[in-house]
Every structure is written in structure tokens, then in C-alpha cells.
Amino acid sequence: MALSFSSSLSSSRPLLRRPASAPRSSRALTVQAKIREIFMPALSSTMTEGKIVSWVKSEGDRLSKGESVVVVESDKADMDVETFYDGILAAIVVPEGESAPVGAPIGLLAESEDEIPLAKAQAQSQSKSETQSQAPPPPPPPPPAADASPPSSPPSAPAPATVASSRTVITPYAKKLAKQNKVDIATVVGTGPYGRITPSDIEAAAGIQTKKPAPASPASAANGVAAAPAATGTPPAARVLPEIPGSTVVPFTTMQSAVSKNMVESLSVPAFRVGYPVTTDALDALYEKVKPKGVTMTVLLAKAAAMALAQHPIVNASCKDGKSFTYNSSINIAVAVAIDGGLITPVLQDADKLDIYLLSQKWKELVKKARSKQLQPNEYNSGTFTLSNLGMFGVDRFDAILPPGQGAIMAVGASKPTVMADSEGFFSVKSKMLVNVTADHRIIYGADLAAFLQTFAKIIEDPDNLTL
């Protein structure tokens, strides 16, 4: 995938010297050197920022068009990014290990060595501006203290009450406190407006220490014991849970952040779940025959799901805007794969049209690329139906979370021997697995899903068509 560059013009240089005979009003022809900004590319439709894994080239290296420059970690894979232009890598704006939003400059490309100092100066100015924009704003100046010296009062205002005043002004509660504590109010100097004696004046005269509320600590605020916020219309801050002693905080990787974002988005979809038991004796027998040829159980399940989807296209549909739904012409089975540091869904495209041997070959290639984080975007974001198989780990049953943009996902449990009774009452032991499908109820209804699962079960219980 190639980087997108935009060029900015700078450092004009005279191309021709104006001859002495030329009129003074004529302009000198100039050519402007191009400093091209290397932008963070969008490697997938869901990518909002990328992380620099490594710079393939160093500052000062000369680049040729189509040559790899940098390895970028997107939300799903690590990809080599190529340049569209010839030039010199003059400055690296975003170093290895750091992230930048899509479209942000990560490096500068100069046309010649003469423009390298200009490019470095431009990189330093960009870094300085980004640092200043990311710095927190300075705190506002503190408000004037409540007990600051009051403004000069007009000459007609009465002076504060003193011991020698002829009239004492006191609040009712302060008068009650004075009586309880046997305080002579004639000896108390009032600090209230116009010399009014307040309860705090009485307590001070009686030697009573007032208990001021302590400021709420971060821990108490986190536990919800802080005082309620003032009614200013500002919503309260999100509740922060206290850290457990001895715990270690590990930030999300780029892939984990993408998975987290997608899982939160799926909560907005009205999903429902339907389970169905499937007898697998015939499928197990077929698997033993084709396993030596490199066919996996995951491929057999994906092929069976694709064949069932061909008969029930509504389950292969998707709703992305909440106002319409799309019938997908291709049946692309995405299969969930756990990799180091996250989860990814390589896609078996046109799974209904390929035989199980070609599907197995493609699946091995996809898994290898997924584990090395080398999948191309169309190899993990083009799924129309997802399959998640935890049966290989012995899980009996589970529910899968619906991926955004898809209509359904199938969770496959383990196949285990089960005692079953036929229509005549005879008992037998057969292998049975439970599959649970989570679907978008905006486009898929219960009857649609039940019909799809019945078709899927018939294909599994009579799997000869899987080898055709």
C-alpha cells in the first residue's frame, strides 16, 4: 500500500539573474523546492490512528518511487508502506513506537540535499506546535478571597460593632449559642455585615473549635463519598474505580483498542440468539477421511455455513446505517482467530463456490499471515458472516458478540457423545454439538434463523455435498 503525500512549497531560489538591460519592473523567474509531507495512511476503514513499528529507511536515505519506507501497525495488521515519489527522507517526525492519527505527517521528503535543512526546521516547528497544542491550558487565576479587604464603604455606612457600641446586632442562632456557652455578647466583636455577631464569633469567644469539612480525597471521590457537585448544569465526572494494590496497568495495543471499540459498537445493535443441536457422526467420519489431505474441521464448518447461507440470503445480509439493509452477493465467511495480543477474523471469500481442498489451502495461508500480522485489509474486513469455533477447546456452548456491519455470527461448541432416543423409543449414543447464532433483529427474524439452522444441520448430518 502506498503512502499519500501532499507537497508544500518553500525556499524559493532564483533561476535566472535579471540582465542589466532588463527593465527594473520585470520579475525574476523563480522555482520553489518541494518539501513533501509523508502522511499516516488509512490502512483500513476502521483505522483512526497508526503506530510506527519501524522505519525501513533512515534520515538522509535516498528513496525511489515504490520503495518501502516505513512499517505501520494498523488496528489489524502490520503493513509495509511505499512512497509515491523519489526524494530524500529528510526528517522523521514520528519516531518508532509512537502513534499518530490518520492523515498526520510522520516524515518529510526533500527533493535534494539543499532542502534537507529546511525540512528539518519544518519538522521541528511541527513538533513544537503539536507539543503546544497537546499541553494542558494554564489554570485560571484564583478568584479573589472572600475575606479580602472589602471595598471602601460610603461615609454614611455604620462602623462595625465594638465593645463600646451602644447597640449590639446579633443573629438569633448566635444569641442562642451565647446563652448556652455563657458568653457575654457585649465583649464580642462581630465580623458579620455591619458588625453583626455571627455564630462563628460566639464559638471563637467560647473557645470552641469549629469542624470544617475536609476536602474530598481522590480515593473518597472514587468511592462515591465526595460531596455532590454544585448545581451548575455540568455533568458529574465519570466514576473512577480505585486501583487494586499490587496491580499492573497495561495500555491497550492498537489491535485491542480496535476490538474494544467494535465490541462497544455492537451493544447498539438489537441482537438475539438462537441455539440448535446438530448430530455430527457423519461429519466426524468425513473429517477422518479428509484430514490427511490437509482439510480442517474449521473449513468443513465454514463450507457448510456457506452452503446454508446460499439458500437463506437474508442471514448473509447486513445493516450498517439503521435505515436499510444490503443483500451481499458474495458469501464471505470470516473466522475468528486468536493471535498474540488480540483477535482477528481472516475471511474465506466466496466460500460457497470453492471446494474444501482449495478452501483449506487458502485458510492455511490466511492463518499464517494473520499470526505474522501481514493480512491485507480486504482479507479481514470483507466478511459477510462470521464463524467462531471454540469446540476445539472443549467448550460446550457459548454466545458470540455480533461484529459491526454483519447480520449474524455462529458460535460452535464441542461435539460430544450424547444419549438420544429415536421416534420409536430406542436409545442410542450419538455425537452432538450445539451451535448458537447471534443475529441482528433489525433484518433477521426468529423464523429466518430457525430455517437457516435447519438447513445447516441437514448439511452437517449428510455431508456428502461438502466434497462436491
Coordinates of C-alpha atoms in Angstrom, one line a residue:
M1 CA 0.0 0.0 0.0
A2 CA 1.4 3.4 -0.9
L3 CA 1.6 6.5 1.2
S4 CA -0.3 9.6 0.3
F5 CA 1.8 12.7 0.1
S6 CA 1.0 16.3 -0.2
S7 CA 3.6 18.8 -1.2
S8 CA 4.2 22.2 0.4
L9 CA 6.3 24.8 -1.4
S10 CA 9.2 26.5 0.4
S11 CA 12.7 28.0 0.0
S12 CA 12.4 29.8 -3.4
R13 CA 15.6 30.0 -5.4
P14 CA 16.4 32.4 -8.3
L15 CA 16.6 30.5 -11.6
L16 CA 17.7 33.4 -13.8
R17 CA 19.7 36.5 -13.0
R18 CA 18.0 39.7 -14.3
P19 CA 20.2 41.2 -17.0
A20 CA 21.3 44.8 -16.6
S21 CA 19.4 45.8 -19.7
A22 CA 16.2 44.4 -18.4
P23 CA 13.6 46.8 -17.1
R24 CA 13.6 47.1 -13.4
S25 CA 9.8 46.3 -13.3
S26 CA 10.3 42.8 -14.7
R27 CA 10.0 39.8 -12.3
A28 CA 12.8 37.3 -11.8
L29 CA 11.7 33.8 -12.6
T30 CA 11.9 31.5 -9.5
V31 CA 11.5 27.8 -8.8
Q32 CA 10.3 26.6 -5.5
A33 CA 11.6 23.5 -3.8
K34 CA 9.1 20.9 -2.7
I35 CA 9.1 19.5 0.8
R36 CA 6.6 16.7 0.7
E37 CA 4.8 15.5 3.9
I38 CA 4.6 11.8 4.5
F39 CA 1.2 11.2 6.0
M40 CA -0.1 8.4 8.2
P41 CA -2.1 6.3 5.7
A42 CA -5.5 4.8 6.4
L43 CA -4.9 1.1 6.1
S44 CA -8.5 0.0 6.9
S45 CA -11.9 1.5 7.0
T46 CA -11.9 1.4 10.8
M47 CA -8.4 2.8 11.4
T48 CA -8.3 6.2 13.1
E49 CA -4.6 6.1 14.1
G50 CA -1.5 4.1 13.4
K51 CA 1.6 3.1 15.2
I52 CA 5.1 3.3 13.7
V53 CA 6.6 -0.2 14.1
S54 CA 9.8 0.6 12.4
W55 CA 11.3 2.9 9.8
V56 CA 12.8 0.9 6.9
K57 CA 14.7 3.9 5.8
S58 CA 16.8 6.4 7.9
E59 CA 17.1 10.1 7.7
G60 CA 19.3 11.1 4.7
D61 CA 18.5 7.9 2.7
R62 CA 17.5 8.5 -0.9
L63 CA 14.2 6.9 -1.9
S64 CA 12.8 5.7 -5.2
K65 CA 9.2 5.6 -6.2
G66 CA 7.5 2.3 -5.0
E67 CA 10.2 1.6 -2.3
S68 CA 9.1 0.6 1.2
V69 CA 9.7 3.4 3.7
V70 CA 8.0 2.5 7.0
V71 CA 6.1 -0.3 8.7
V72 CA 2.8 0.8 10.2
E73 CA 0.7 -1.1 12.7
S74 CA -3.0 -0.6 12.0
D75 CA -5.8 -1.9 14.1
K76 CA -5.5 -5.3 12.4
A77 CA -2.1 -5.8 10.8
D78 CA 1.5 -4.5 10.2
M79 CA 2.0 -3.3 6.7
D80 CA 4.9 -2.0 4.7
V81 CA 4.1 1.4 3.2
E82 CA 5.7 2.6 0.0
T83 CA 6.4 6.0 -1.4
F84 CA 4.8 7.6 -4.4
Y85 CA 7.8 9.9 -5.0
D86 CA 11.5 10.0 -5.5
G87 CA 13.5 12.0 -3.0
I88 CA 15.4 12.1 0.3
L89 CA 14.0 11.2 3.6
A90 CA 14.9 14.5 5.2
A91 CA 13.2 14.2 8.6
I92 CA 11.3 11.7 10.7
V93 CA 8.5 13.4 12.6
V94 CA 7.0 10.4 14.4
P95 CA 9.7 8.0 15.7
E96 CA 9.4 4.3 16.1
G97 CA 7.0 3.1 18.8
E98 CA 4.8 6.3 18.7
S99 CA 1.4 6.7 17.2
A100 CA -0.2 9.4 15.0
P101 CA -3.7 9.9 13.7
V102 CA -4.6 9.1 10.1
G103 CA -3.6 12.0 7.9
A104 CA -1.0 13.4 10.3
P105 CA 2.6 14.0 8.9
I106 CA 5.0 11.3 10.1
G107 CA 8.0 12.3 7.9
L108 CA 9.3 14.8 5.4
L109 CA 10.6 14.1 1.9
A110 CA 13.0 16.6 0.2
E111 CA 13.9 16.8 -3.5
S112 CA 17.6 17.5 -3.0
E113 CA 20.2 17.8 -0.3
D114 CA 19.8 21.6 -0.3
E115 CA 16.3 21.3 1.1
I116 CA 17.2 19.0 4.0
P117 CA 17.9 21.8 6.5
L118 CA 14.7 23.4 5.6
A119 CA 12.8 20.2 6.1
K120 CA 14.4 19.6 9.5
A121 CA 13.4 23.1 10.5
Q122 CA 9.9 22.4 9.4
A123 CA 9.8 19.2 11.3
Q124 CA 11.0 20.9 14.5
S125 CA 8.3 23.6 14.1
Q126 CA 5.6 21.0 13.6
S127 CA 6.8 19.1 16.7
K128 CA 6.8 22.3 18.7
S129 CA 3.3 23.2 17.6
E130 CA 2.0 19.7 18.3
T131 CA 3.5 19.8 21.8
Q132 CA 1.9 23.2 22.5
S133 CA -1.5 22.1 21.2
Q134 CA -1.3 19.0 23.4
A135 CA -0.2 20.9 26.5
P136 CA -2.9 21.5 29.0
P137 CA -4.2 25.1 29.2
P138 CA -2.9 27.1 32.1
P139 CA -5.1 27.1 35.2
P140 CA -7.4 30.2 35.5
P141 CA -6.3 32.8 38.1
P142 CA -7.7 32.1 41.5
P143 CA -10.8 34.1 42.4
P144 CA -10.4 36.9 45.0
A145 CA -10.6 35.6 48.5
A146 CA -13.9 36.0 50.3
D147 CA -12.3 37.6 53.3
A148 CA -10.2 40.1 51.2
S149 CA -10.2 43.7 52.2
P150 CA -13.7 45.0 51.4
P151 CA -14.2 48.0 49.2
S152 CA -14.3 51.3 50.9
S153 CA -17.8 51.9 52.2
P154 CA -19.6 55.1 51.8
P155 CA -19.3 57.6 54.7
S156 CA -22.8 57.0 55.7
A157 CA -22.3 53.3 56.3
P158 CA -22.3 52.3 60.0
A159 CA -19.0 51.2 61.5
P160 CA -18.6 47.6 62.8
A161 CA -19.9 47.0 66.3
T162 CA -17.3 47.2 69.1
V163 CA -17.5 46.6 72.8
A164 CA -18.3 50.3 73.4
S165 CA -21.1 50.3 70.9
S166 CA -24.5 51.4 72.2
R167 CA -26.4 48.8 70.2
T168 CA -25.5 45.1 69.6
V169 CA -26.7 43.3 66.5
I170 CA -26.6 39.5 66.8
T171 CA -28.3 36.7 64.8
P172 CA -30.8 34.5 66.7
Y173 CA -28.7 31.4 66.5
A174 CA -25.6 33.3 67.7
K175 CA -27.7 34.6 70.6
K176 CA -28.7 31.0 71.5
L177 CA -25.1 29.8 71.4
A178 CA -24.0 32.7 73.6
K179 CA -26.6 31.7 76.2
Q180 CA -25.7 28.0 76.1
N181 CA -21.9 28.8 76.4
K182 CA -22.4 31.7 78.9
V183 CA -20.7 34.2 76.6
D184 CA -21.2 37.9 77.3
I185 CA -22.1 39.3 73.9
A186 CA -21.1 42.8 75.0
T187 CA -17.5 41.6 74.8
V188 CA -17.7 40.0 71.4
V189 CA -16.7 41.9 68.2
G190 CA -19.0 41.0 65.3
T191 CA -17.5 40.0 62.0
G192 CA -20.7 39.9 60.0
P193 CA -22.2 42.7 57.9
Y194 CA -22.4 46.0 59.7
G195 CA -20.8 44.4 62.8
R196 CA -23.4 41.7 63.2
I197 CA -22.3 38.9 65.6
T198 CA -22.4 35.5 63.9
P199 CA -22.4 32.0 65.4
S200 CA -18.7 31.7 64.5
D201 CA -18.0 34.8 66.6
I202 CA -19.6 33.2 69.6
E203 CA -17.8 29.9 69.1
A204 CA -14.5 31.8 68.8
A205 CA -15.2 33.7 72.0
A206 CA -16.2 30.4 73.8
G207 CA -13.1 28.6 72.6
I208 CA -15.0 26.1 70.5
Q209 CA -13.1 24.7 67.5
T210 CA -15.3 24.5 64.5
K211 CA -15.1 21.4 62.4
K212 CA -14.5 22.4 58.8
P213 CA -15.3 19.8 56.1
A214 CA -12.1 18.2 54.8
P215 CA -11.5 18.4 51.1
A216 CA -12.6 15.2 49.4
S217 CA -9.6 13.0 48.6
P218 CA -9.3 11.2 45.2
A219 CA -9.9 7.9 46.9
S220 CA -13.1 9.1 48.6
A221 CA -14.3 10.7 45.3
A222 CA -13.6 7.4 43.5
N223 CA -15.7 5.6 46.1
G224 CA -18.6 7.9 45.6
V225 CA -18.4 9.6 49.1
A226 CA -17.5 13.0 47.9
A227 CA -19.9 15.9 48.2
A228 CA -22.4 16.2 45.4
P229 CA -21.4 18.6 42.6
A230 CA -22.8 22.1 42.6
A231 CA -25.9 22.5 40.5
T232 CA -24.2 24.4 37.7
G233 CA -25.5 22.2 34.9
T234 CA -22.2 20.5 34.5
P235 CA -22.5 16.7 34.5
P236 CA -20.5 14.8 37.1
A237 CA -17.2 13.3 36.1
A238 CA -17.1 9.6 35.3
R239 CA -16.6 7.4 38.3
V240 CA -13.0 6.2 38.6
L241 CA -12.5 2.8 40.2
P242 CA -9.7 2.6 42.8
E243 CA -6.7 0.6 41.8
I244 CA -6.1 -2.7 43.5
P245 CA -2.8 -2.8 45.4
G246 CA -0.1 -4.7 43.5
S247 CA -1.9 -4.5 40.2
T248 CA -0.2 -3.5 36.9
V249 CA -1.8 -1.2 34.4
V250 CA -1.2 -2.3 30.8
P251 CA -2.4 0.0 28.0
F252 CA -4.3 -1.4 25.0
T253 CA -2.4 -2.3 21.9
T254 CA -3.7 -0.8 18.6
M255 CA -5.5 -4.1 17.8
Q256 CA -7.0 -4.4 21.3
S257 CA -8.3 -0.8 21.1
A258 CA -10.0 -1.6 17.8
V259 CA -11.6 -4.8 19.2
S260 CA -12.8 -2.8 22.3
K261 CA -14.3 -0.1 20.0
N262 CA -16.1 -2.7 17.8
M263 CA -17.4 -4.6 20.8
V264 CA -18.9 -1.4 22.3
E265 CA -20.4 -0.5 19.0
S266 CA -22.1 -3.9 18.8
L267 CA -24.1 -3.0 22.0
S268 CA -26.2 -0.6 19.9
V269 CA -27.5 -3.4 17.7
P270 CA -30.7 -5.2 18.8
A271 CA -29.3 -8.7 18.7
F272 CA -31.0 -12.0 19.6
R273 CA -29.7 -15.6 19.9
V274 CA -30.9 -19.0 18.8
G275 CA -29.4 -22.3 19.7
Y276 CA -29.7 -25.6 17.7
P277 CA -28.4 -29.1 18.4
V278 CA -26.6 -30.9 15.4
T279 CA -25.7 -34.5 15.2
T280 CA -22.1 -34.8 13.9
D281 CA -21.4 -38.5 13.4
A282 CA -21.4 -38.3 9.6
L283 CA -19.3 -35.1 9.7
D284 CA -16.8 -36.7 12.1
A285 CA -16.5 -39.7 9.7
L286 CA -15.9 -37.3 6.7
Y287 CA -13.3 -35.4 8.7
E288 CA -11.3 -38.5 9.4
K289 CA -11.2 -39.2 5.6
V290 CA -10.1 -35.7 4.5
K291 CA -7.9 -34.8 7.5
P292 CA -4.8 -36.5 5.9
K293 CA -5.3 -34.2 2.9
G294 CA -5.0 -31.1 5.0
V295 CA -8.7 -30.3 5.5
T296 CA -9.5 -28.9 8.9
M297 CA -12.8 -29.0 10.8
T298 CA -13.0 -25.3 10.7
V299 CA -13.0 -25.4 6.9
L300 CA -15.8 -28.0 6.9
L301 CA -17.9 -25.9 9.2
A302 CA -17.3 -22.8 7.1
K303 CA -18.2 -24.6 3.9
A304 CA -21.4 -26.0 5.4
A305 CA -22.3 -22.5 6.7
A306 CA -21.7 -21.0 3.2
M307 CA -23.9 -23.6 1.5
A308 CA -26.7 -22.9 4.0
L309 CA -26.3 -19.1 3.5
A310 CA -26.7 -19.6 -0.2
Q311 CA -30.2 -20.9 0.5
H312 CA -31.0 -18.2 3.1
P313 CA -29.5 -15.0 1.8
I314 CA -31.3 -12.9 4.4
V315 CA -28.9 -14.3 7.0
N316 CA -26.0 -13.2 4.8
A317 CA -27.4 -9.6 4.6
S318 CA -26.2 -6.6 6.7
C319 CA -27.5 -3.4 8.1
K320 CA -25.0 -0.6 8.6
D321 CA -27.0 2.7 8.8
G322 CA -30.1 1.6 10.6
K323 CA -32.3 2.7 7.7
S324 CA -31.7 0.0 5.1
F325 CA -30.1 -3.4 4.7
T326 CA -28.0 -4.9 2.0
Y327 CA -28.1 -8.3 0.3
N328 CA -24.5 -9.3 -0.2
S329 CA -23.9 -11.0 -3.5
S330 CA -20.7 -12.8 -2.2
I331 CA -20.7 -15.2 0.7
N332 CA -17.5 -14.4 2.6
I333 CA -17.0 -16.4 5.8
A334 CA -14.9 -14.7 8.4
V335 CA -13.4 -17.0 11.0
A336 CA -12.3 -15.7 14.4
V337 CA -8.7 -16.4 15.2
A338 CA -6.9 -15.6 18.5
I339 CA -3.4 -14.2 17.9
D340 CA -0.8 -12.8 20.3
G341 CA -2.3 -9.5 21.6
G342 CA -5.7 -9.6 20.1
L343 CA -8.3 -11.2 17.9
I344 CA -8.7 -11.1 14.1
T345 CA -11.1 -12.6 11.6
P346 CA -9.5 -13.8 8.3
V347 CA -12.0 -14.1 5.5
L348 CA -12.6 -17.1 3.3
Q349 CA -14.0 -15.2 0.3
D350 CA -16.7 -16.9 -2.0
A351 CA -16.6 -19.9 0.4
D352 CA -19.7 -21.4 -1.3
K353 CA -18.0 -21.6 -4.7
L354 CA -14.7 -23.2 -3.7
D355 CA -14.2 -26.8 -2.8
I356 CA -12.9 -27.9 0.7
Y357 CA -9.4 -28.6 -0.6
L358 CA -8.9 -25.1 -2.1
L359 CA -10.5 -23.6 1.0
S360 CA -8.1 -25.4 3.2
Q361 CA -5.1 -24.2 1.3
K362 CA -6.4 -20.6 1.4
W363 CA -7.2 -21.0 5.1
K364 CA -3.6 -22.0 6.0
E365 CA -2.3 -19.0 4.1
L366 CA -4.6 -16.7 5.9
V367 CA -3.8 -18.1 9.3
K368 CA 0.0 -17.8 8.6
K369 CA -0.4 -14.2 7.5
A370 CA -2.7 -13.4 10.5
R371 CA -0.2 -14.7 13.0
S372 CA 2.6 -12.6 11.4
K373 CA 0.2 -9.6 11.2
Q374 CA 0.6 -9.4 7.4
L375 CA -3.1 -9.6 6.3
Q376 CA -4.3 -7.1 3.7
P377 CA -7.4 -5.1 4.6
N378 CA -9.6 -7.0 2.2
E379 CA -8.5 -10.2 3.9
Y380 CA -10.0 -9.3 7.2
N381 CA -12.7 -6.7 6.7
S382 CA -14.8 -8.2 3.8
G383 CA -16.7 -10.8 5.9
T384 CA -20.5 -11.1 5.5
F385 CA -20.9 -13.9 8.1
T386 CA -18.6 -14.9 11.0
L387 CA -17.8 -18.3 12.4
S388 CA -16.3 -18.7 15.9
N389 CA -15.3 -22.2 16.9
L390 CA -14.4 -22.9 20.5
G391 CA -15.4 -26.5 20.2
M392 CA -11.8 -27.4 19.5
F393 CA -11.0 -26.3 23.1
G394 CA -13.8 -28.5 24.6
V395 CA -16.3 -25.6 25.1
D396 CA -19.9 -27.0 25.2
R397 CA -21.7 -23.8 24.3
F398 CA -21.2 -20.1 24.2
D399 CA -22.6 -16.9 22.8
A400 CA -20.6 -14.8 20.3
I401 CA -20.8 -11.0 20.0
L402 CA -22.1 -9.7 16.7
P403 CA -19.4 -7.9 14.7
P404 CA -20.5 -4.4 13.4
G405 CA -21.7 -4.4 9.9
Q406 CA -22.7 -8.1 9.7
G407 CA -26.0 -9.8 10.1
A408 CA -25.1 -12.9 12.1
I409 CA -22.3 -14.8 13.8
M410 CA -22.3 -18.5 14.6
A411 CA -20.7 -19.9 17.8
V412 CA -19.8 -23.6 17.5
G413 CA -19.4 -25.8 20.6
A414 CA -17.7 -29.1 21.0
S415 CA -19.1 -32.3 19.7
K416 CA -19.7 -34.9 22.5
P417 CA -21.3 -38.3 22.8
T418 CA -24.9 -37.9 23.9
V419 CA -27.6 -40.5 24.7
M420 CA -30.5 -39.9 22.3
A421 CA -33.9 -41.6 21.7
D422 CA -35.4 -42.1 18.3
S423 CA -39.1 -41.8 17.3
E424 CA -39.7 -45.4 18.3
G425 CA -38.2 -45.0 21.7
F426 CA -34.9 -46.8 21.1
F427 CA -31.9 -45.3 22.8
S428 CA -28.5 -44.8 21.1
V429 CA -25.3 -42.8 21.7
K430 CA -24.5 -40.2 19.0
S431 CA -22.2 -37.3 18.8
K432 CA -23.9 -33.9 19.1
M433 CA -22.8 -30.3 19.1
L434 CA -24.7 -27.1 20.0
V435 CA -24.4 -24.1 17.7
N436 CA -25.7 -20.7 18.8
V437 CA -26.2 -17.9 16.3
T438 CA -26.3 -14.2 17.3
A439 CA -28.2 -12.1 14.7
D440 CA -29.3 -8.6 14.0
H441 CA -33.0 -8.5 14.7
R442 CA -33.5 -5.4 12.5
I443 CA -33.1 -7.6 9.4
I444 CA -33.2 -11.2 10.6
Y445 CA -36.1 -12.6 12.5
G446 CA -36.5 -15.8 14.5
A447 CA -38.2 -17.8 11.7
D448 CA -35.3 -16.9 9.3
L449 CA -32.7 -18.0 11.7
A450 CA -34.5 -21.2 12.5
A451 CA -34.8 -22.1 8.8
F452 CA -31.1 -21.4 8.3
L453 CA -30.1 -23.6 11.2
Q454 CA -32.3 -26.5 10.0
T455 CA -30.6 -26.3 6.6
F456 CA -27.2 -26.1 8.3
A457 CA -28.0 -29.2 10.4
K458 CA -29.1 -31.2 7.3
I459 CA -25.8 -30.4 5.6
I460 CA -23.8 -31.4 8.6
E461 CA -25.8 -34.7 9.1
D462 CA -25.5 -35.6 5.4
P463 CA -22.1 -34.0 4.4
D464 CA -21.6 -35.7 1.1
N465 CA -22.3 -32.4 -0.7
L466 CA -19.4 -30.8 1.1
T467 CA -16.9 -32.8 -1.1
L468 CA -18.6 -31.9 -4.4

